[in-house]
Amino acid sequence: MADMTILDPAEMQTAAEKQAALLPNGGKSAEPTAANAKHTATRLAGQSSNSKPPVSNSFLDKFFQITKRGSTLAREFRGGLVTFFTMAYIVILNPLILGGFSADNAPVDVAGGWLSAAQVGAVTGLTAGVMTIVFGLVANLPFGLAAGLGINSFLAVAVIQEVTWPEAMGLVVINGILIVLFGATGARTAIFKAVPKELKAAITVGIGLFIAFIGFVDSGFVRPTKGGPPVQLGTDGSITSIPTLVFIIGLLVMGILVARKIQGGLLIGIVATTVLAAVAEAVFHIGPGTADNPGGWHLNVPILSSQLMSVPDLSLVGQFDLFGSFARIGGLAATMLVFTLVFTNFFDAMGTMTGLAKSAGVAHKDGTFPKLKSAFIVEGMGAVVGGGTSGSSNTVYIDSAAGIGEGARTGLASVVTGLLFLGSMFFTPLTSVVPLEVAAAALVVVGAMMMAQIREIKFTKFAIALPAFLTIVTMPLTYSIANGIGVGFISFAVISAASGKAKKVHPLMWVVTAGFIIYFARGPINALMGV
């Protein structure tokens, strides 16, 4: 039975050294200790003593380095499936955020224009599919890309109050071009390497808490209150809805399967809980969640439509205006919008990739990972392509941690996820069968897995403990990875300098800290400038 536990390099090294100690001469007779340790660590991470070594001479194995990373073809395909199922909601949610079925139920821009939900859904699947496949082939990492929820909401709520939809997507393209340049010139990599390893670990833990909190909220397990504390358990402190009960059952089922190290535990749990959700809907006719039906399904109702296929409408591809916003609202105002997009995109993705690389066991001791520069460039291209298709900036998804938890370690899993996204353009009814409550259960399980990185933070040193703590708690409390990174960076720089340890702060950290101060104060700055 394959081992589903995610081992970090330190654990692998320790396990390997214990194994070597049992060999003649401490394992030194055949080859150097470091080589033995690395070889044993790879074997321990990739397979149990009862599993057969995977075939290592196939094209896929060599191209994606599947055996080298301690994985198998089955794990990669399974991980790709799980990542898709936990991300598939974006094909449904993105059209609801950016578009509608008429001007009455869609975000309308400054000129009265709006986007068709059906067209947004089509380009959402197209862009996510293409960019995830490209990322897998170029960066060889098991990360899925899709329309970023923070940026699409920012576009729909704020940006189109000043510009048209094509002009807003033009700003997204410019944002992507800048991020690609940062990646290609090495500036993004340099900033990444300047971050202390403890803060990188804190980013991973914060993302774990963040995705768990997302799962709790999306399932209705945690809800806002009408007065008093900001959130509460269920409704008035009780679990009152069947969808939330399905989430709880799914969470327990997945947790048991993962704890017992069952191959495909998360995927089995998703499928089983989806079947349970469909049965519950057929019996109780729960319906979608609305103001009149607060106990309904959060996003999509688990009902299989009679129409299984539909032809995607890709009319939005290429419908963007690159510099129209500068002419409409002026260079200063447009530049501030681009600045906000770049900062959000840049650091959300950096933090997400840090956490995912650690979870996948491919991160080095300094937090970097293989093909770092390529990953940054392709992720930046996701913003360019997303704006070019009017589906919003595409970025790496923290939901990819579900596939990593299932065993994915290479870009082959991303290729599988991307192909499924391309298929989702034609099979939207099938995609919508898995309710958000089921995907939420997987996110909570994965969030628990990512918490393991907290052991890398030295909480006995308060100069690092407080910035790490602030990074961790700010992400879920503000619903933003970038906010958590910013608060952590600023507090680390200020506390280190005030404690007489300014030399420990990399010069680039000061530059980024200054940028975050501007980012957090952009509201008052805009007001002072009359923007």
Coordinates of C-alpha atoms in Angstrom, one line a residue:
M1 CA 0.0 0.0 0.0
A2 CA 1.5 3.4 -1.0
D3 CA 2.4 5.9 1.6
M4 CA 0.3 9.0 1.3
T5 CA 2.1 10.9 4.1
I6 CA 3.8 14.1 3.0
L7 CA 7.4 14.0 4.2
D8 CA 9.5 17.2 4.3
P9 CA 13.3 17.0 3.5
A10 CA 14.2 17.0 7.2
E11 CA 12.0 14.0 7.9
M12 CA 13.3 12.2 4.9
Q13 CA 16.9 12.8 6.0
T14 CA 16.2 11.5 9.5
A15 CA 14.5 8.4 8.3
A16 CA 17.3 7.7 5.8
E17 CA 20.0 8.1 8.5
K18 CA 18.1 5.6 10.8
Q19 CA 17.9 3.2 7.9
A20 CA 21.6 3.6 7.1
A21 CA 22.6 2.9 10.8
L22 CA 21.2 -0.6 10.4
L23 CA 23.6 -1.4 7.5
P24 CA 27.2 -2.6 7.8
N25 CA 29.6 0.3 8.7
G26 CA 26.6 2.5 9.1
G27 CA 25.7 2.2 5.5
K28 CA 29.1 3.7 4.3
S29 CA 30.4 0.6 2.4
A30 CA 28.6 1.2 -0.9
E31 CA 28.6 4.9 -1.4
P32 CA 28.9 8.2 0.6
T33 CA 26.4 8.7 3.4
A34 CA 24.7 11.7 1.8
A35 CA 24.0 9.7 -1.3
N36 CA 22.7 6.8 0.7
A37 CA 20.5 9.2 2.7
K38 CA 19.1 10.8 -0.5
H39 CA 18.5 7.5 -2.1
T40 CA 16.8 6.0 0.9
A41 CA 14.7 9.2 1.5
T42 CA 13.4 9.1 -2.0
R43 CA 12.4 5.4 -1.6
L44 CA 10.7 6.1 1.7
A45 CA 8.8 9.1 0.3
G46 CA 7.7 7.4 -2.8
Q47 CA 6.8 3.8 -1.9
S48 CA 6.4 1.4 0.9
S49 CA 8.3 -1.8 1.3
N50 CA 5.4 -3.8 -0.1
S51 CA 5.1 -1.8 -3.4
K52 CA 6.9 -2.6 -6.6
P53 CA 9.3 0.0 -7.9
P54 CA 7.7 1.9 -10.7
V55 CA 8.9 1.5 -14.3
S56 CA 11.6 4.1 -14.8
N57 CA 12.3 3.8 -18.6
S58 CA 9.1 5.2 -20.0
F59 CA 9.0 8.6 -21.7
L60 CA 6.5 10.0 -19.2
D61 CA 8.6 8.9 -16.3
K62 CA 11.8 10.4 -17.7
F63 CA 10.2 13.6 -18.9
F64 CA 8.4 14.4 -15.6
Q65 CA 11.0 12.7 -13.3
I66 CA 8.2 10.7 -11.7
T67 CA 10.4 8.0 -10.1
K68 CA 13.0 10.5 -9.2
R69 CA 10.5 12.4 -7.1
G70 CA 9.2 9.2 -5.4
S71 CA 5.9 9.1 -7.2
T72 CA 4.1 6.8 -9.7
L73 CA 1.9 7.2 -12.7
A74 CA -1.2 6.2 -10.7
R75 CA -0.5 8.8 -8.1
E76 CA 0.0 11.5 -10.7
F77 CA -3.2 10.7 -12.5
R78 CA -5.1 10.4 -9.2
G79 CA -3.6 13.7 -7.9
G80 CA -4.6 15.5 -11.1
L81 CA -8.2 14.2 -10.8
V82 CA -8.4 15.3 -7.2
T83 CA -7.0 18.8 -7.9
F84 CA -9.5 19.2 -10.7
F85 CA -12.5 18.2 -8.5
T86 CA -11.4 20.6 -5.8
M87 CA -10.9 23.4 -8.3
A88 CA -13.9 22.7 -10.7
Y89 CA -16.1 25.2 -8.8
I90 CA -14.3 28.0 -10.4
V91 CA -15.9 27.1 -13.8
I92 CA -19.2 27.9 -12.1
L93 CA -18.2 30.6 -9.7
N94 CA -16.2 32.8 -12.0
P95 CA -19.1 33.4 -14.4
L96 CA -21.3 34.3 -11.3
I97 CA -18.7 36.9 -10.2
L98 CA -17.9 38.4 -13.6
G99 CA -21.0 37.9 -15.6
G100 CA -24.7 37.2 -15.7
F101 CA -27.6 36.3 -17.9
S102 CA -28.7 39.9 -18.4
A103 CA -27.7 43.4 -17.4
D104 CA -30.1 43.1 -14.4
N105 CA -28.1 40.3 -12.7
A106 CA -24.5 41.0 -14.0
P107 CA -21.8 43.5 -12.9
V108 CA -22.3 46.4 -15.3
D109 CA -19.3 48.6 -16.2
V110 CA -19.1 52.4 -16.4
A111 CA -20.4 52.3 -20.0
G112 CA -23.3 49.9 -19.2
G113 CA -21.5 46.9 -20.7
W114 CA -21.7 43.4 -19.1
L115 CA -20.3 39.9 -19.7
S116 CA -22.4 36.8 -20.5
A117 CA -22.1 34.1 -17.9
A118 CA -22.0 31.4 -20.5
Q119 CA -19.2 33.0 -22.3
V120 CA -17.2 33.6 -19.1
G121 CA -17.7 30.0 -18.2
A122 CA -16.3 28.9 -21.5
V123 CA -13.2 31.0 -21.4
T124 CA -12.7 30.1 -17.7
G125 CA -12.3 26.4 -18.6
L126 CA -10.3 27.2 -21.7
T127 CA -7.7 29.4 -19.9
A128 CA -7.4 27.2 -16.8
G129 CA -6.9 24.2 -19.0
V130 CA -4.3 25.7 -21.3
M131 CA -2.3 27.4 -18.5
T132 CA -2.3 24.4 -16.2
I133 CA -1.0 22.1 -19.0
V134 CA 1.7 24.6 -19.9
F135 CA 2.7 25.0 -16.3
G136 CA 2.9 21.2 -15.9
L137 CA 5.0 20.8 -19.0
V138 CA 7.4 23.8 -18.4
A139 CA 7.6 24.0 -14.6
N140 CA 7.0 20.2 -13.9
L141 CA 5.1 21.0 -10.7
P142 CA 1.7 19.6 -9.6
F143 CA 0.0 23.1 -9.4
G144 CA -3.3 24.0 -11.1
L145 CA -4.0 27.5 -12.4
A146 CA -7.3 29.2 -12.8
A147 CA -9.0 32.6 -12.5
G148 CA -7.9 34.1 -9.2
L149 CA -10.9 34.9 -6.9
G150 CA -9.3 37.9 -5.3
I151 CA -8.6 39.7 -8.6
N152 CA -11.9 38.8 -10.3
S153 CA -13.8 40.1 -7.4
F154 CA -11.7 43.3 -7.4
L155 CA -12.5 43.8 -11.1
A156 CA -16.3 43.2 -10.7
V157 CA -16.7 45.3 -7.6
A158 CA -14.2 48.2 -8.0
V159 CA -12.4 48.5 -11.3
I160 CA -15.5 48.5 -13.7
Q161 CA -16.9 51.4 -11.7
E162 CA -14.3 53.5 -13.5
V163 CA -13.6 51.7 -16.8
T164 CA -15.3 49.3 -19.2
W165 CA -14.8 45.5 -19.1
P166 CA -12.5 45.4 -22.1
E167 CA -10.4 48.2 -20.5
A168 CA -10.4 46.4 -17.2
M169 CA -9.1 43.2 -18.9
G170 CA -6.4 45.4 -20.6
L171 CA -5.2 46.4 -17.1
V172 CA -5.0 42.7 -16.2
V173 CA -2.9 42.0 -19.3
I174 CA -0.5 44.8 -18.4
N175 CA -0.3 43.4 -14.9
G176 CA 0.6 40.0 -16.3
I177 CA 3.3 41.5 -18.6
L178 CA 5.0 43.2 -15.7
I179 CA 4.9 40.0 -13.6
V180 CA 6.4 38.1 -16.5
L181 CA 9.2 40.7 -16.8
F182 CA 9.8 40.4 -13.0
G183 CA 10.1 36.6 -13.4
A184 CA 12.3 36.7 -16.6
T185 CA 14.8 39.2 -15.2
G186 CA 15.2 37.3 -11.9
A187 CA 13.7 40.0 -9.8
R188 CA 10.9 37.8 -8.5
T189 CA 13.3 35.0 -7.7
A190 CA 15.6 37.4 -5.9
I191 CA 12.8 38.6 -3.7
F192 CA 11.7 35.0 -3.1
K193 CA 15.2 34.0 -1.9
A194 CA 15.4 37.1 0.3
V195 CA 12.5 35.9 2.5
P196 CA 13.7 34.2 5.8
K197 CA 12.9 30.4 5.9
E198 CA 10.8 30.9 9.0
L199 CA 8.5 33.3 7.2
K200 CA 8.3 30.9 4.3
A201 CA 7.2 28.2 6.7
A202 CA 4.7 30.7 8.2
I203 CA 3.3 31.4 4.8
T204 CA 2.7 27.6 4.3
V205 CA 1.0 27.3 7.6
G206 CA -1.1 30.4 7.0
I207 CA -2.2 29.1 3.7
G208 CA -3.2 25.8 5.4
L209 CA -5.4 27.7 7.9
F210 CA -6.7 29.9 5.1
I211 CA -7.9 27.0 2.9
A212 CA -9.4 25.3 5.9
F213 CA -11.3 28.4 6.8
I214 CA -12.5 28.7 3.2
G215 CA -13.7 25.2 3.5
F216 CA -15.5 25.9 6.8
V217 CA -17.2 29.0 5.4
D218 CA -18.1 27.4 2.0
S219 CA -19.8 24.5 3.8
G220 CA -21.8 26.6 6.2
F221 CA -20.0 25.1 9.1
V222 CA -18.9 28.6 10.0
R223 CA -21.3 31.5 9.3
P224 CA -21.4 35.2 10.1
T225 CA -23.6 36.4 12.9
K226 CA -26.2 39.1 12.8
G227 CA -24.7 40.6 16.0
G228 CA -22.0 39.8 18.5
P229 CA -19.0 37.7 17.4
P230 CA -18.0 38.0 13.7
V231 CA -18.6 34.3 13.1
Q232 CA -20.3 31.4 14.7
L233 CA -20.8 27.6 14.4
G234 CA -23.6 27.0 11.8
T235 CA -26.8 28.9 12.5
D236 CA -27.1 30.2 16.0
G237 CA -24.4 27.8 17.2
S238 CA -26.1 24.7 15.7
I239 CA -25.7 22.6 12.5
T240 CA -29.1 23.0 10.9
S241 CA -28.6 22.2 7.2
I242 CA -28.2 19.0 5.3
P243 CA -25.4 20.3 3.0
T244 CA -23.4 21.2 6.1
L245 CA -24.0 17.7 7.5
V246 CA -22.8 16.3 4.2
F247 CA -19.6 18.4 4.6
I248 CA -19.1 17.0 8.1
I249 CA -19.6 13.4 6.9
G250 CA -17.2 14.0 4.0
L251 CA -14.6 15.5 6.3
L252 CA -14.7 12.5 8.6
V253 CA -14.7 10.0 5.7
M254 CA -11.7 11.7 4.0
G255 CA -9.9 12.0 7.3
I256 CA -10.3 8.4 8.1
L257 CA -9.2 7.3 4.7
V258 CA -6.1 9.5 4.8
A259 CA -5.3 8.5 8.4
R260 CA -5.4 4.8 7.3
K261 CA -3.2 5.7 4.3
I262 CA -5.7 4.3 1.8
Q263 CA -4.6 4.9 -1.8
G264 CA -6.9 7.5 -3.4
G265 CA -8.4 8.5 0.0
L266 CA -9.3 12.0 -1.0
L267 CA -10.6 11.0 -4.4
I268 CA -12.7 8.2 -2.9
G269 CA -14.0 10.6 -0.3
I270 CA -15.0 13.2 -2.9
V271 CA -16.8 10.6 -5.1
A272 CA -18.6 8.9 -2.1
T273 CA -19.7 12.2 -0.5
T274 CA -20.9 13.5 -3.9
V275 CA -23.1 10.4 -4.2
L276 CA -24.4 11.0 -0.7
A277 CA -25.1 14.7 -1.6
A278 CA -27.0 13.6 -4.8
V279 CA -29.1 11.2 -2.8
A280 CA -29.8 13.8 -0.1
E281 CA -30.9 16.3 -2.8
A282 CA -33.2 13.6 -4.5
V283 CA -34.8 12.7 -1.2
F284 CA -35.2 16.1 0.5
H285 CA -35.2 18.5 -2.5
I286 CA -32.9 21.0 -0.7
G287 CA -32.3 23.4 -3.6
P288 CA -29.8 26.2 -3.9
G289 CA -29.0 28.5 -1.0
T290 CA -30.8 31.8 -1.1
A291 CA -32.1 34.4 1.4
D292 CA -35.3 32.5 1.5
N293 CA -33.5 29.1 1.7
P294 CA -30.4 29.6 3.9
G295 CA -30.1 25.9 4.4
G296 CA -29.6 25.2 0.7
W297 CA -26.5 24.2 -1.3
H298 CA -23.8 26.9 -1.2
L299 CA -23.1 27.2 -4.9
N300 CA -24.3 24.3 -7.2
V301 CA -27.0 21.7 -6.5
P302 CA -25.8 18.1 -6.9
I303 CA -28.2 17.1 -9.7
L304 CA -27.1 15.6 -13.0
S305 CA -28.6 17.6 -15.9
S306 CA -30.4 15.9 -18.7
Q307 CA -28.1 17.9 -21.1
L308 CA -24.7 16.5 -20.5
M309 CA -22.8 18.4 -23.2
S310 CA -22.8 22.0 -24.5
V311 CA -20.8 23.8 -27.2
P312 CA -18.6 26.5 -25.6
D313 CA -19.0 30.1 -26.8
L314 CA -15.5 31.6 -27.0
S315 CA -16.5 35.0 -28.3
L316 CA -14.8 36.8 -25.4
V317 CA -11.3 35.7 -26.5
G318 CA -9.3 38.8 -27.6
Q319 CA -12.0 41.3 -26.4
F320 CA -9.7 43.6 -24.3
D321 CA -8.5 47.2 -24.7
L322 CA -4.8 47.4 -23.6
F323 CA -4.5 51.2 -23.0
G324 CA -8.2 52.4 -23.1
S325 CA -8.3 52.9 -19.3
F326 CA -5.4 55.3 -19.4
A327 CA -7.3 57.5 -21.8
R328 CA -10.6 57.2 -19.8
I329 CA -9.4 57.9 -16.2
G330 CA -5.9 59.2 -16.7
G331 CA -2.4 57.7 -16.3
L332 CA -2.2 58.2 -12.5
A333 CA -5.5 56.5 -11.7
A334 CA -4.8 53.6 -14.1
T335 CA -1.3 53.1 -12.7
M336 CA -2.7 52.8 -9.2
L337 CA -5.1 50.1 -10.4
V338 CA -2.2 48.3 -12.1
F339 CA -0.1 48.6 -8.9
T340 CA -2.9 46.9 -6.9
L341 CA -3.3 44.1 -9.4
V342 CA 0.5 43.5 -9.5
F343 CA 0.9 43.4 -5.8
T344 CA -2.0 41.1 -5.2
N345 CA -1.0 38.8 -8.1
F346 CA 2.7 38.8 -7.3
F347 CA 2.6 37.9 -3.6
D348 CA -0.5 35.7 -3.6
A349 CA 1.2 33.4 -6.2
M350 CA 4.6 33.5 -4.4
G351 CA 3.0 32.5 -1.1
T352 CA 0.9 29.8 -2.7
M353 CA 3.8 28.2 -4.6
T354 CA 5.9 28.3 -1.4
G355 CA 3.3 26.4 0.5
L356 CA 2.6 23.9 -2.3
A357 CA 6.2 23.2 -3.0
K358 CA 6.8 22.4 0.7
S359 CA 3.8 20.1 0.8
A360 CA 4.9 18.3 -2.3
G361 CA 8.3 17.7 -0.8
V362 CA 10.2 19.3 -3.7
A363 CA 11.3 22.5 -1.8
H364 CA 14.9 22.9 -0.9
K365 CA 16.1 24.0 2.5
D366 CA 15.9 27.7 1.6
G367 CA 12.4 27.3 0.4
T368 CA 13.2 27.4 -3.3
F369 CA 12.1 24.6 -5.6
P370 CA 13.0 23.2 -9.1
K371 CA 12.4 25.4 -12.1
L372 CA 11.6 28.4 -9.9
K373 CA 12.1 31.0 -12.6
S374 CA 10.1 29.0 -15.2
A375 CA 7.3 28.7 -12.7
F376 CA 7.2 32.4 -12.0
I377 CA 7.2 33.2 -15.8
V378 CA 4.4 30.8 -16.6
E379 CA 2.3 32.0 -13.7
G380 CA 2.7 35.6 -15.0
M381 CA 1.6 34.4 -18.4
G382 CA -1.6 33.2 -16.7
A383 CA -2.5 36.8 -16.0
V384 CA -1.7 37.8 -19.6
V385 CA -3.8 35.0 -21.1
G386 CA -6.6 35.4 -18.5
G387 CA -6.9 39.1 -19.4
G388 CA -6.7 38.3 -23.1
T389 CA -9.7 35.9 -22.8
S390 CA -11.7 38.2 -20.4
G391 CA -11.7 35.4 -17.8
S392 CA -9.6 37.4 -15.4
S393 CA -6.0 36.8 -14.2
N394 CA -5.1 33.1 -13.9
T395 CA -2.9 32.1 -11.0
V396 CA -1.7 29.1 -9.0
Y397 CA -4.5 27.7 -6.8
I398 CA -4.0 26.7 -3.2
D399 CA -6.6 24.0 -3.9
S400 CA -3.8 22.1 -5.7
A401 CA -2.8 21.0 -2.2
A402 CA -5.6 18.4 -2.4
G403 CA -3.9 16.7 -5.3
I404 CA -0.5 16.9 -3.6
G405 CA -2.1 15.3 -0.6
E406 CA -3.2 12.5 -2.9
G407 CA 0.4 11.9 -3.9
A408 CA 1.0 14.2 -6.9
R409 CA 4.6 15.3 -7.2
T410 CA 5.2 16.3 -10.8
G411 CA 3.8 18.3 -13.7
L412 CA 2.0 15.2 -15.1
A413 CA -0.7 15.8 -12.5
S414 CA -1.1 19.4 -13.8
V415 CA -1.5 18.1 -17.4
V416 CA -4.3 15.8 -16.2
T417 CA -6.0 18.6 -14.4
G418 CA -5.6 20.9 -17.4
L419 CA -7.1 18.4 -19.8
L420 CA -10.1 18.0 -17.5
F421 CA -10.5 21.8 -17.4
L422 CA -10.6 21.8 -21.2
G423 CA -13.2 19.0 -21.1
S424 CA -15.2 21.0 -18.6
M425 CA -16.0 23.5 -21.4
F426 CA -18.1 20.8 -23.0
F427 CA -19.3 19.0 -19.9
T428 CA -20.3 21.9 -17.6
P429 CA -23.4 19.9 -16.3
L430 CA -21.1 17.1 -15.1
T431 CA -18.7 19.6 -13.5
S432 CA -21.5 21.1 -11.5
V433 CA -22.5 17.7 -9.9
V434 CA -19.8 18.0 -7.2
P435 CA -21.2 20.5 -4.6
L436 CA -19.0 23.1 -3.0
E437 CA -19.6 21.4 0.4
V438 CA -17.8 18.3 -0.8
A439 CA -14.8 20.2 -2.2
A440 CA -14.7 22.2 1.1
A441 CA -14.2 18.9 3.1
A442 CA -11.1 18.1 1.0
L443 CA -9.7 21.6 1.6
V444 CA -10.0 21.3 5.4
V445 CA -8.2 17.9 5.3
V446 CA -5.4 19.4 3.2
G447 CA -5.2 22.4 5.5
A448 CA -4.5 20.1 8.4
M449 CA -1.7 18.5 6.4
M450 CA -0.1 21.8 5.7
M451 CA 0.0 22.7 9.4
A452 CA 2.9 20.3 9.9
Q453 CA 5.3 23.0 8.6
I454 CA 4.8 25.0 11.8
R455 CA 7.5 22.9 13.5
E456 CA 10.1 24.9 11.3
I457 CA 9.3 28.1 13.1
K458 CA 11.3 28.9 16.3
F459 CA 8.6 30.4 18.5
T460 CA 11.2 30.7 21.3
K461 CA 12.7 33.7 19.4
F462 CA 10.0 36.3 19.6
A463 CA 11.6 38.5 16.9
I464 CA 10.6 35.8 14.4
A465 CA 7.7 34.3 16.4
L466 CA 5.5 37.5 16.2
P467 CA 6.0 38.1 12.4
A468 CA 5.3 34.4 11.8
F469 CA 2.2 34.4 13.9
L470 CA 0.9 37.6 12.3
T471 CA 1.5 36.0 8.8
I472 CA -0.4 32.9 9.8
V473 CA -3.5 34.5 11.4
T474 CA -3.8 37.5 9.0
M475 CA -4.4 35.2 5.9
P476 CA -7.6 33.6 7.1
L477 CA -8.8 36.6 9.0
T478 CA -8.5 39.0 6.0
Y479 CA -9.2 36.3 3.4
S480 CA -6.0 37.3 1.6
I481 CA -2.6 35.5 1.2
A482 CA -1.0 38.8 0.1
N483 CA -2.2 40.6 3.3
G484 CA -0.7 37.9 5.5
I485 CA 2.7 38.1 3.6
G486 CA 2.6 41.9 3.8
V487 CA 1.9 42.0 7.6
G488 CA 4.6 39.4 8.2
F489 CA 7.2 41.3 6.1
I490 CA 6.6 44.7 7.7
S491 CA 6.6 43.3 11.3
F492 CA 9.8 41.3 10.6
A493 CA 11.7 44.2 9.2
V494 CA 10.6 46.7 11.9
I495 CA 11.1 44.3 14.9
S496 CA 14.5 43.2 13.6
A497 CA 15.7 46.7 13.1
A498 CA 14.4 47.9 16.5
S499 CA 16.1 44.9 18.1
G500 CA 19.5 45.7 16.8
K501 CA 19.4 43.0 14.1
A502 CA 18.8 45.1 11.0
K503 CA 21.7 43.3 9.2
K504 CA 19.5 40.2 9.2
V505 CA 17.0 41.9 7.0
H506 CA 17.9 41.5 3.3
P507 CA 17.9 44.8 1.4
L508 CA 15.2 43.5 -0.9
M509 CA 13.0 42.9 2.1
W510 CA 13.2 46.6 2.9
V511 CA 12.1 47.4 -0.7
V512 CA 9.2 45.0 -0.6
T513 CA 8.2 46.3 2.9
A514 CA 8.1 49.8 1.6
G515 CA 5.9 48.5 -1.3
F516 CA 3.5 46.8 1.1
I517 CA 3.2 50.0 3.2
I518 CA 2.1 51.8 0.1
Y519 CA -0.2 48.9 -0.8
F520 CA -1.9 49.0 2.6
A521 CA -2.3 52.7 2.5
R522 CA -3.5 52.9 -1.1
G523 CA -6.9 54.1 -0.1
P524 CA -5.8 57.3 1.7
I525 CA -3.1 57.8 -1.0
N526 CA -5.7 57.7 -3.7
A527 CA -7.9 60.1 -1.7
L528 CA -5.0 62.6 -1.3
M529 CA -4.2 62.4 -5.0
G530 CA -7.8 62.8 -5.9
V531 CA -7.9 59.5 -7.7

